[in-house]
JSON list of C-alpha atoms in Angstrom, two decimals:
[
{"chain": "N", "resi": 248, "resn": "MET", "atom": "CA", "xyz": [-237.37, -70.88, -134.43]},
{"chain": "N", "resi": 249, "resn": "LYS", "atom": "CA", "xyz": [-238.86, -70.63, -130.94]},
{"chain": "N", "resi": 250, "resn": "LEU", "atom": "CA", "xyz": [-235.51, -71.59, -129.44]},
{"chain": "N", "resi": 251, "resn": "PHE", "atom": "CA", "xyz": [-233.77, -68.89, -131.47]},
{"chain": "N", "resi": 252, "resn": "LEU", "atom": "CA", "xyz": [-236.29, -66.26, -130.31]},
{"chain": "N", "resi": 253, "resn": "ALA", "atom": "CA", "xyz": [-235.82, -67.29, -126.66]},
{"chain": "N", "resi": 254, "resn": "ALA", "atom": "CA", "xyz": [-232.01, -67.09, -127.03]},
{"chain": "N", "resi": 255, "resn": "CYS", "atom": "CA", "xyz": [-232.30, -63.60, -128.54]},
{"chain": "N", "resi": 256, "resn": "LEU", "atom": "CA", "xyz": [-234.47, -62.42, -125.66]},
{"chain": "N", "resi": 257, "resn": "LEU", "atom": "CA", "xyz": [-232.00, -63.80, -123.09]},
{"chain": "N", "resi": 258, "resn": "LEU", "atom": "CA", "xyz": [-229.02, -62.18, -124.83]},
{"chain": "N", "resi": 259, "resn": "TYR", "atom": "CA", "xyz": [-230.91, -58.90, -125.08]},
{"chain": "N", "resi": 260, "resn": "ASN", "atom": "CA", "xyz": [-231.17, -58.70, -121.29]},
{"chain": "N", "resi": 261, "resn": "PHE", "atom": "CA", "xyz": [-227.41, -59.15, -120.86]},
{"chain": "N", "resi": 262, "resn": "SER", "atom": "CA", "xyz": [-226.27, -56.72, -123.51]},
{"chain": "N", "resi": 263, "resn": "TYR", "atom": "CA", "xyz": [-226.29, -52.98, -123.14]},
{"chain": "N", "resi": 264, "resn": "SER", "atom": "CA", "xyz": [-225.11, -50.01, -125.11]},
{"chain": "N", "resi": 265, "resn": "GLN", "atom": "CA", "xyz": [-223.65, -46.77, -123.93]},
{"chain": "N", "resi": 266, "resn": "SER", "atom": "CA", "xyz": [-224.10, -43.55, -125.84]},
{"chain": "N", "resi": 267, "resn": "SER", "atom": "CA", "xyz": [-221.00, -41.70, -126.94]},
{"chain": "N", "resi": 268, "resn": "ASP", "atom": "CA", "xyz": [-220.26, -38.14, -125.90]},
{"chain": "N", "resi": 269, "resn": "PHE", "atom": "CA", "xyz": [-220.98, -35.48, -128.51]},
{"chain": "N", "resi": 270, "resn": "ILE", "atom": "CA", "xyz": [-220.50, -31.78, -129.16]},
{"chain": "N", "resi": 271, "resn": "LEU", "atom": "CA", "xyz": [-223.15, -29.27, -130.17]},
{"chain": "N", "resi": 272, "resn": "LEU", "atom": "CA", "xyz": [-222.52, -26.12, -132.21]},
{"chain": "N", "resi": 273, "resn": "LYS", "atom": "CA", "xyz": [-225.02, -23.54, -131.02]},
{"chain": "N", "resi": 274, "resn": "LYS", "atom": "CA", "xyz": [-225.97, -20.15, -132.39]},
{"chain": "N", "resi": 275, "resn": "ASN", "atom": "CA", "xyz": [-228.00, -18.02, -130.00]},
{"chain": "N", "resi": 276, "resn": "ASN", "atom": "CA", "xyz": [-229.02, -21.14, -127.99]},
{"chain": "N", "resi": 277, "resn": "LYS", "atom": "CA", "xyz": [-230.24, -22.94, -131.14]},
{"chain": "N", "resi": 278, "resn": "THR", "atom": "CA", "xyz": [-228.41, -26.06, -132.25]},
{"chain": "N", "resi": 279, "resn": "GLU", "atom": "CA", "xyz": [-226.74, -25.60, -135.64]},
{"chain": "N", "resi": 280, "resn": "ALA", "atom": "CA", "xyz": [-224.81, -28.89, -135.85]},
{"chain": "N", "resi": 281, "resn": "ARG", "atom": "CA", "xyz": [-223.99, -32.03, -133.89]},
{"chain": "N", "resi": 282, "resn": "TYR", "atom": "CA", "xyz": [-220.59, -33.70, -133.92]},
{"chain": "N", "resi": 283, "resn": "TYR", "atom": "CA", "xyz": [-220.18, -37.26, -132.66]},
{"chain": "N", "resi": 284, "resn": "ALA", "atom": "CA", "xyz": [-217.95, -40.28, -133.32]},
{"chain": "N", "resi": 285, "resn": "GLY", "atom": "CA", "xyz": [-218.01, -41.20, -136.98]},
{"chain": "N", "resi": 286, "resn": "THR", "atom": "CA", "xyz": [-218.78, -37.74, -138.38]},
{"chain": "N", "resi": 287, "resn": "ASN", "atom": "CA", "xyz": [-216.38, -35.50, -140.26]},
{"chain": "N", "resi": 288, "resn": "ILE", "atom": "CA", "xyz": [-215.36, -32.14, -138.85]},
{"chain": "N", "resi": 289, "resn": "SER", "atom": "CA", "xyz": [-213.34, -29.29, -140.30]},
{"chain": "N", "resi": 290, "resn": "PHE", "atom": "CA", "xyz": [-212.07, -26.51, -138.07]},
{"chain": "N", "resi": 291, "resn": "LEU", "atom": "CA", "xyz": [-209.31, -23.99, -137.45]},
{"chain": "N", "resi": 292, "resn": "SER", "atom": "CA", "xyz": [-207.56, -24.55, -134.14]},
{"chain": "N", "resi": 293, "resn": "THR", "atom": "CA", "xyz": [-206.32, -21.81, -131.82]},
{"chain": "N", "resi": 294, "resn": "ASN", "atom": "CA", "xyz": [-202.72, -22.53, -132.88]},
{"chain": "N", "resi": 295, "resn": "GLY", "atom": "CA", "xyz": [-203.60, -21.91, -136.57]},
{"chain": "N", "resi": 296, "resn": "ALA", "atom": "CA", "xyz": [-203.82, -25.49, -137.87]},
{"chain": "N", "resi": 297, "resn": "PHE", "atom": "CA", "xyz": [-206.66, -26.31, -140.25]},
{"chain": "N", "resi": 298, "resn": "ILE", "atom": "CA", "xyz": [-207.98, -29.82, -139.60]},
{"chain": "N", "resi": 299, "resn": "ASN", "atom": "CA", "xyz": [-210.40, -31.74, -141.81]},
{"chain": "N", "resi": 300, "resn": "ALA", "atom": "CA", "xyz": [-210.79, -35.16, -140.20]},
{"chain": "N", "resi": 301, "resn": "LYS", "atom": "CA", "xyz": [-213.10, -37.92, -139.04]},
{"chain": "N", "resi": 302, "resn": "ILE", "atom": "CA", "xyz": [-214.01, -38.01, -135.34]},
{"chain": "N", "resi": 303, "resn": "THR", "atom": "CA", "xyz": [-213.09, -41.44, -134.00]},
{"chain": "N", "resi": 304, "resn": "GLU", "atom": "CA", "xyz": [-214.08, -40.75, -130.40]},
{"chain": "N", "resi": 305, "resn": "ILE", "atom": "CA", "xyz": [-215.14, -37.95, -128.07]},
{"chain": "N", "resi": 306, "resn": "LYS", "atom": "CA", "xyz": [-214.24, -38.53, -124.43]},
{"chain": "N", "resi": 307, "resn": "ASN", "atom": "CA", "xyz": [-213.47, -36.26, -121.45]},
{"chain": "N", "resi": 308, "resn": "ASP", "atom": "CA", "xyz": [-213.80, -32.98, -123.43]},
{"chain": "N", "resi": 309, "resn": "THR", "atom": "CA", "xyz": [-211.32, -34.26, -126.04]},
{"chain": "N", "resi": 310, "resn": "LEU", "atom": "CA", "xyz": [-211.90, -34.98, -129.71]},
{"chain": "N", "resi": 311, "resn": "TYR", "atom": "CA", "xyz": [-209.90, -37.92, -131.08]},
{"chain": "N", "resi": 312, "resn": "LEU", "atom": "CA", "xyz": [-209.50, -37.37, -134.81]},
{"chain": "N", "resi": 313, "resn": "GLN", "atom": "CA", "xyz": [-208.15, -39.27, -137.80]},
{"chain": "N", "resi": 314, "resn": "GLU", "atom": "CA", "xyz": [-207.11, -37.28, -140.86]},
{"chain": "N", "resi": 315, "resn": "PHE", "atom": "CA", "xyz": [-206.47, -39.24, -144.06]},
{"chain": "N", "resi": 316, "resn": "ILE", "atom": "CA", "xyz": [-203.67, -38.43, -146.51]},
{"chain": "N", "resi": 317, "resn": "VAL", "atom": "CA", "xyz": [-205.11, -38.70, -150.00]},
{"chain": "N", "resi": 318, "resn": "GLN", "atom": "CA", "xyz": [-203.03, -38.43, -153.19]},
{"chain": "N", "resi": 319, "resn": "ARG", "atom": "CA", "xyz": [-203.91, -38.87, -156.81]},
{"chain": "N", "resi": 320, "resn": "ALA", "atom": "CA", "xyz": [-202.63, -42.10, -158.36]},
{"chain": "N", "resi": 321, "resn": "LEU", "atom": "CA", "xyz": [-202.36, -43.16, -161.98]},
{"chain": "N", "resi": 322, "resn": "THR", "atom": "CA", "xyz": [-204.04, -46.45, -162.90]},
{"chain": "N", "resi": 323, "resn": "THR", "atom": "CA", "xyz": [-202.92, -48.93, -165.57]},
{"chain": "N", "resi": 324, "resn": "PHE", "atom": "CA", "xyz": [-205.69, -47.60, -167.82]},
{"chain": "N", "resi": 325, "resn": "GLY", "atom": "CA", "xyz": [-204.27, -44.07, -167.69]},
{"chain": "N", "resi": 326, "resn": "THR", "atom": "CA", "xyz": [-206.94, -42.58, -165.45]},
{"chain": "N", "resi": 327, "resn": "ILE", "atom": "CA", "xyz": [-206.37, -40.81, -162.15]},
{"chain": "N", "resi": 328, "resn": "VAL", "atom": "CA", "xyz": [-208.04, -41.99, -158.95]},
{"chain": "N", "resi": 329, "resn": "PRO", "atom": "CA", "xyz": [-207.72, -40.76, -155.36]},
{"chain": "N", "resi": 330, "resn": "ASP", "atom": "CA", "xyz": [-205.62, -43.10, -153.21]},
{"chain": "N", "resi": 331, "resn": "THR", "atom": "CA", "xyz": [-205.31, -43.10, -149.41]},
{"chain": "N", "resi": 332, "resn": "VAL", "atom": "CA", "xyz": [-201.61, -43.14, -148.56]},
{"chain": "N", "resi": 333, "resn": "GLY", "atom": "CA", "xyz": [-201.90, -42.99, -144.78]},
{"chain": "N", "resi": 334, "resn": "SER", "atom": "CA", "xyz": [-203.47, -41.15, -141.89]},
{"chain": "N", "resi": 335, "resn": "TYR", "atom": "CA", "xyz": [-202.65, -38.93, -138.92]},
{"chain": "N", "resi": 336, "resn": "HIS", "atom": "CA", "xyz": [-204.22, -39.15, -135.49]},
{"chain": "N", "resi": 337, "resn": "TYR", "atom": "CA", "xyz": [-204.89, -35.97, -133.50]},
{"chain": "N", "resi": 338, "resn": "GLN", "atom": "CA", "xyz": [-206.32, -35.04, -130.13]},
{"chain": "N", "resi": 339, "resn": "PHE", "atom": "CA", "xyz": [-207.90, -31.64, -129.52]},
{"chain": "N", "resi": 340, "resn": "HIS", "atom": "CA", "xyz": [-209.73, -30.28, -126.52]},
{"chain": "N", "resi": 341, "resn": "TYR", "atom": "CA", "xyz": [-212.98, -28.81, -127.75]},
{"chain": "N", "resi": 342, "resn": "ASN", "atom": "CA", "xyz": [-211.97, -25.38, -126.38]},
{"chain": "N", "resi": 343, "resn": "GLU", "atom": "CA", "xyz": [-209.03, -25.38, -128.83]},
{"chain": "N", "resi": 344, "resn": "ILE", "atom": "CA", "xyz": [-211.42, -24.86, -131.75]},
{"chain": "N", "resi": 345, "resn": "LYS", "atom": "CA", "xyz": [-211.26, -21.25, -133.00]},
{"chain": "N", "resi": 346, "resn": "SER", "atom": "CA", "xyz": [-213.68, -21.51, -135.92]},
{"chain": "N", "resi": 347, "resn": "ILE", "atom": "CA", "xyz": [-215.59, -24.46, -137.25]},
{"chain": "N", "resi": 348, "resn": "GLY", "atom": "CA", "xyz": [-216.54, -25.36, -140.78]},
{"chain": "N", "resi": 349, "resn": "TYR", "atom": "CA", "xyz": [-215.83, -23.35, -143.88]},
{"chain": "N", "resi": 350, "resn": "SER", "atom": "CA", "xyz": [-218.03, -21.55, -146.33]},
{"chain": "N", "resi": 351, "resn": "LYS", "atom": "CA", "xyz": [-218.60, -22.89, -149.79]},
{"chain": "N", "resi": 352, "resn": "ARG", "atom": "CA", "xyz": [-216.14, -21.53, -152.32]},
{"chain": "N", "resi": 353, "resn": "GLN", "atom": "CA", "xyz": [-217.53, -18.68, -154.37]},
{"chain": "N", "resi": 354, "resn": "ASN", "atom": "CA", "xyz": [-216.68, -18.03, -158.00]},
{"chain": "N", "resi": 355, "resn": "PHE", "atom": "CA", "xyz": [-214.70, -14.87, -157.20]},
{"chain": "N", "resi": 356, "resn": "ASP", "atom": "CA", "xyz": [-211.97, -14.79, -154.57]},
{"chain": "N", "resi": 357, "resn": "TRP", "atom": "CA", "xyz": [-212.43, -11.44, -152.80]},
{"chain": "N", "resi": 358, "resn": "LYS", "atom": "CA", "xyz": [-209.60, -12.00, -150.35]},
{"chain": "N", "resi": 359, "resn": "GLY", "atom": "CA", "xyz": [-207.06, -12.89, -153.04]},
{"chain": "N", "resi": 360, "resn": "SER", "atom": "CA", "xyz": [-208.05, -9.96, -155.22]},
{"chain": "N", "resi": 361, "resn": "GLY", "atom": "CA", "xyz": [-207.90, -7.64, -152.23]},
{"chain": "N", "resi": 362, "resn": "ALA", "atom": "CA", "xyz": [-204.39, -8.84, -151.40]},
{"chain": "N", "resi": 363, "resn": "ALA", "atom": "CA", "xyz": [-203.31, -8.20, -155.00]},
{"chain": "N", "resi": 364, "resn": "LEU", "atom": "CA", "xyz": [-204.80, -4.69, -154.90]},
{"chain": "N", "resi": 365, "resn": "LEU", "atom": "CA", "xyz": [-203.14, -4.00, -151.57]},
{"chain": "N", "resi": 366, "resn": "GLY", "atom": "CA", "xyz": [-199.73, -5.10, -152.83]},
{"chain": "N", "resi": 367, "resn": "GLY", "atom": "CA", "xyz": [-200.00, -3.32, -156.18]},
{"chain": "N", "resi": 368, "resn": "GLY", "atom": "CA", "xyz": [-201.38, -0.12, -154.68]},
{"chain": "N", "resi": 369, "resn": "THR", "atom": "CA", "xyz": [-198.64, -0.06, -152.05]},
{"chain": "N", "resi": 370, "resn": "LEU", "atom": "CA", "xyz": [-195.92, -0.52, -154.70]},
{"chain": "N", "resi": 371, "resn": "LEU", "atom": "CA", "xyz": [-197.39, 2.24, -156.88]},
{"chain": "N", "resi": 372, "resn": "THR", "atom": "CA", "xyz": [-197.63, 4.58, -153.91]},
{"chain": "N", "resi": 373, "resn": "LEU", "atom": "CA", "xyz": [-194.00, 3.91, -152.92]},
{"chain": "N", "resi": 374, "resn": "GLY", "atom": "CA", "xyz": [-192.91, 4.32, -156.55]},
{"chain": "N", "resi": 375, "resn": "SER", "atom": "CA", "xyz": [-194.72, 7.65, -156.77]},
{"chain": "N", "resi": 376, "resn": "GLY", "atom": "CA", "xyz": [-192.99, 8.75, -153.56]},
{"chain": "N", "resi": 377, "resn": "VAL", "atom": "CA", "xyz": [-189.59, 7.91, -155.06]},
{"chain": "N", "resi": 378, "resn": "VAL", "atom": "CA", "xyz": [-190.47, 9.84, -158.25]},
{"chain": "N", "resi": 379, "resn": "TYR", "atom": "CA", "xyz": [-191.54, 12.81, -156.11]},
{"chain": "N", "resi": 380, "resn": "LEU", "atom": "CA", "xyz": [-188.18, 12.81, -154.32]},
{"chain": "N", "resi": 381, "resn": "ALA", "atom": "CA", "xyz": [-186.11, 12.25, -157.50]},
{"chain": "N", "resi": 382, "resn": "ASP", "atom": "CA", "xyz": [-187.86, 14.38, -160.15]},
{"chain": "N", "resi": 383, "resn": "ARG", "atom": "CA", "xyz": [-190.80, 16.52, -159.14]},
{"chain": "N", "resi": 384, "resn": "LYS", "atom": "CA", "xyz": [-191.60, 17.49, -162.77]},
{"chain": "N", "resi": 385, "resn": "LYS", "atom": "CA", "xyz": [-192.57, 13.89, -163.61]},
{"chain": "N", "resi": 386, "resn": "PHE", "atom": "CA", "xyz": [-194.51, 13.39, -160.37]},
{"chain": "N", "resi": 387, "resn": "SER", "atom": "CA", "xyz": [-198.24, 12.73, -160.75]},
{"chain": "N", "resi": 388, "resn": "ALA", "atom": "CA", "xyz": [-200.37, 13.52, -157.68]},
{"chain": "N", "resi": 389, "resn": "PRO", "atom": "CA", "xyz": [-203.52, 11.88, -159.14]},
{"chain": "N", "resi": 390, "resn": "LEU", "atom": "CA", "xyz": [-201.58, 8.63, -159.72]},
{"chain": "N", "resi": 391, "resn": "MET", "atom": "CA", "xyz": [-200.33, 8.63, -156.14]},
{"chain": "N", "resi": 392, "resn": "ALA", "atom": "CA", "xyz": [-203.81, 9.34, -154.76]},
{"chain": "N", "resi": 393, "resn": "ALA", "atom": "CA", "xyz": [-205.38, 6.63, -156.94]},
{"chain": "N", "resi": 394, "resn": "SER", "atom": "CA", "xyz": [-202.75, 4.05, -155.94]},
{"chain": "N", "resi": 395, "resn": "ALA", "atom": "CA", "xyz": [-203.20, 4.90, -152.23]},
{"chain": "N", "resi": 396, "resn": "GLY", "atom": "CA", "xyz": [-206.97, 4.53, -152.72]},
{"chain": "N", "resi": 397, "resn": "LEU", "atom": "CA", "xyz": [-206.53, 1.13, -154.40]},
{"chain": "N", "resi": 398, "resn": "ALA", "atom": "CA", "xyz": [-204.24, -0.02, -151.57]},
{"chain": "N", "resi": 399, "resn": "THR", "atom": "CA", "xyz": [-206.87, 1.02, -149.02]},
{"chain": "N", "resi": 400, "resn": "LEU", "atom": "CA", "xyz": [-209.64, -0.70, -150.97]},
{"chain": "N", "resi": 401, "resn": "GLY", "atom": "CA", "xyz": [-207.46, -3.82, -151.25]},
{"chain": "N", "resi": 402, "resn": "TYR", "atom": "CA", "xyz": [-206.89, -3.83, -147.50]},
{"chain": "N", "resi": 403, "resn": "PHE", "atom": "CA", "xyz": [-210.62, -3.87, -146.75]},
{"chain": "N", "resi": 404, "resn": "MET", "atom": "CA", "xyz": [-211.30, -6.49, -149.43]},
{"chain": "N", "resi": 405, "resn": "ALA", "atom": "CA", "xyz": [-208.56, -8.77, -148.09]},
{"chain": "N", "resi": 406, "resn": "LYS", "atom": "CA", "xyz": [-209.72, -8.31, -144.52]},
{"chain": "N", "resi": 407, "resn": "GLY", "atom": "CA", "xyz": [-213.22, -9.54, -145.38]},
{"chain": "N", "resi": 408, "resn": "LYS", "atom": "CA", "xyz": [-215.19, -12.10, -143.46]},
{"chain": "N", "resi": 409, "resn": "SER", "atom": "CA", "xyz": [-213.79, -15.30, -142.08]},
{"chain": "N", "resi": 410, "resn": "ASN", "atom": "CA", "xyz": [-214.43, -18.60, -143.83]},
{"chain": "N", "resi": 411, "resn": "GLY", "atom": "CA", "xyz": [-215.68, -20.45, -140.77]},
{"chain": "N", "resi": 412, "resn": "LYS", "atom": "CA", "xyz": [-218.11, -19.92, -137.94]},
{"chain": "N", "resi": 413, "resn": "GLU", "atom": "CA", "xyz": [-216.09, -18.09, -135.28]},
{"chain": "N", "resi": 414, "resn": "ILE", "atom": "CA", "xyz": [-216.54, -19.51, -131.79]},
{"chain": "N", "resi": 415, "resn": "GLY", "atom": "CA", "xyz": [-217.27, -16.63, -129.47]},
{"chain": "N", "resi": 416, "resn": "LYS", "atom": "CA", "xyz": [-220.07, -14.07, -129.70]},
{"chain": "N", "resi": 417, "resn": "LYS", "atom": "CA", "xyz": [-222.60, -15.79, -131.98]},
{"chain": "N", "resi": 418, "resn": "TYR", "atom": "CA", "xyz": [-221.44, -19.39, -131.95]},
{"chain": "N", "resi": 419, "resn": "ARG", "atom": "CA", "xyz": [-220.43, -21.61, -129.07]},
{"chain": "N", "resi": 420, "resn": "LEU", "atom": "CA", "xyz": [-219.56, -25.25, -128.59]},
{"chain": "N", "resi": 421, "resn": "GLN", "atom": "CA", "xyz": [-221.25, -27.29, -125.89]},
{"chain": "N", "resi": 422, "resn": "TYR", "atom": "CA", "xyz": [-219.81, -30.61, -124.76]},
{"chain": "N", "resi": 423, "resn": "MET", "atom": "CA", "xyz": [-222.43, -33.22, -123.87]},
{"chain": "N", "resi": 424, "resn": "ASN", "atom": "CA", "xyz": [-221.07, -35.88, -121.50]},
{"chain": "N", "resi": 425, "resn": "MET", "atom": "CA", "xyz": [-223.09, -39.08, -121.82]},
{"chain": "N", "resi": 426, "resn": "SER", "atom": "CA", "xyz": [-220.79, -41.35, -119.79]},
{"chain": "N", "resi": 427, "resn": "HIS", "atom": "CA", "xyz": [-222.28, -40.64, -116.34]},
{"chain": "N", "resi": 428, "resn": "ARG", "atom": "CA", "xyz": [-224.03, -43.66, -114.92]},
{"chain": "N", "resi": 429, "resn": "ALA", "atom": "CA", "xyz": [-226.88, -43.54, -112.48]},
{"chain": "N", "resi": 430, "resn": "ILE", "atom": "CA", "xyz": [-226.20, -45.71, -109.43]}
]
């Protein structure tokens, strides 16, 4: 046992560990979240791609990500289980992140309902305009005003708030480089 303890102490002196780089999400100079190798991250990139992946490494301002392709598979017992089919590897510079995270899904989809109101109100307004041009006796001004009002309401409902934390005014990402060595 004493020999084992001495060997462990000798090996301890020769081994070292280096911290990995990480990224901080800050809101008004307060840290909201930390992202490092091994954690999951979901974000919207500046080119419009939504990524939900595991961070494999962070090095030189770049996030190395692995996104898994998961499909449902039927078992021999007739139940359905998630099955990993494959994975994609991505690299993103941390400045390519437009918004990070997503809000929890609510019971009512305001954006979807707003889009439906916008589309329906626009169609009713256009239809009322055609009726006005074709037969003014059957034209209904209150219907046209109500449909224009619903289209306007739908526009503002669909516009709504974003699902993620927008990088910019309130939120910012800070890259922490831990690979510098003191000589």
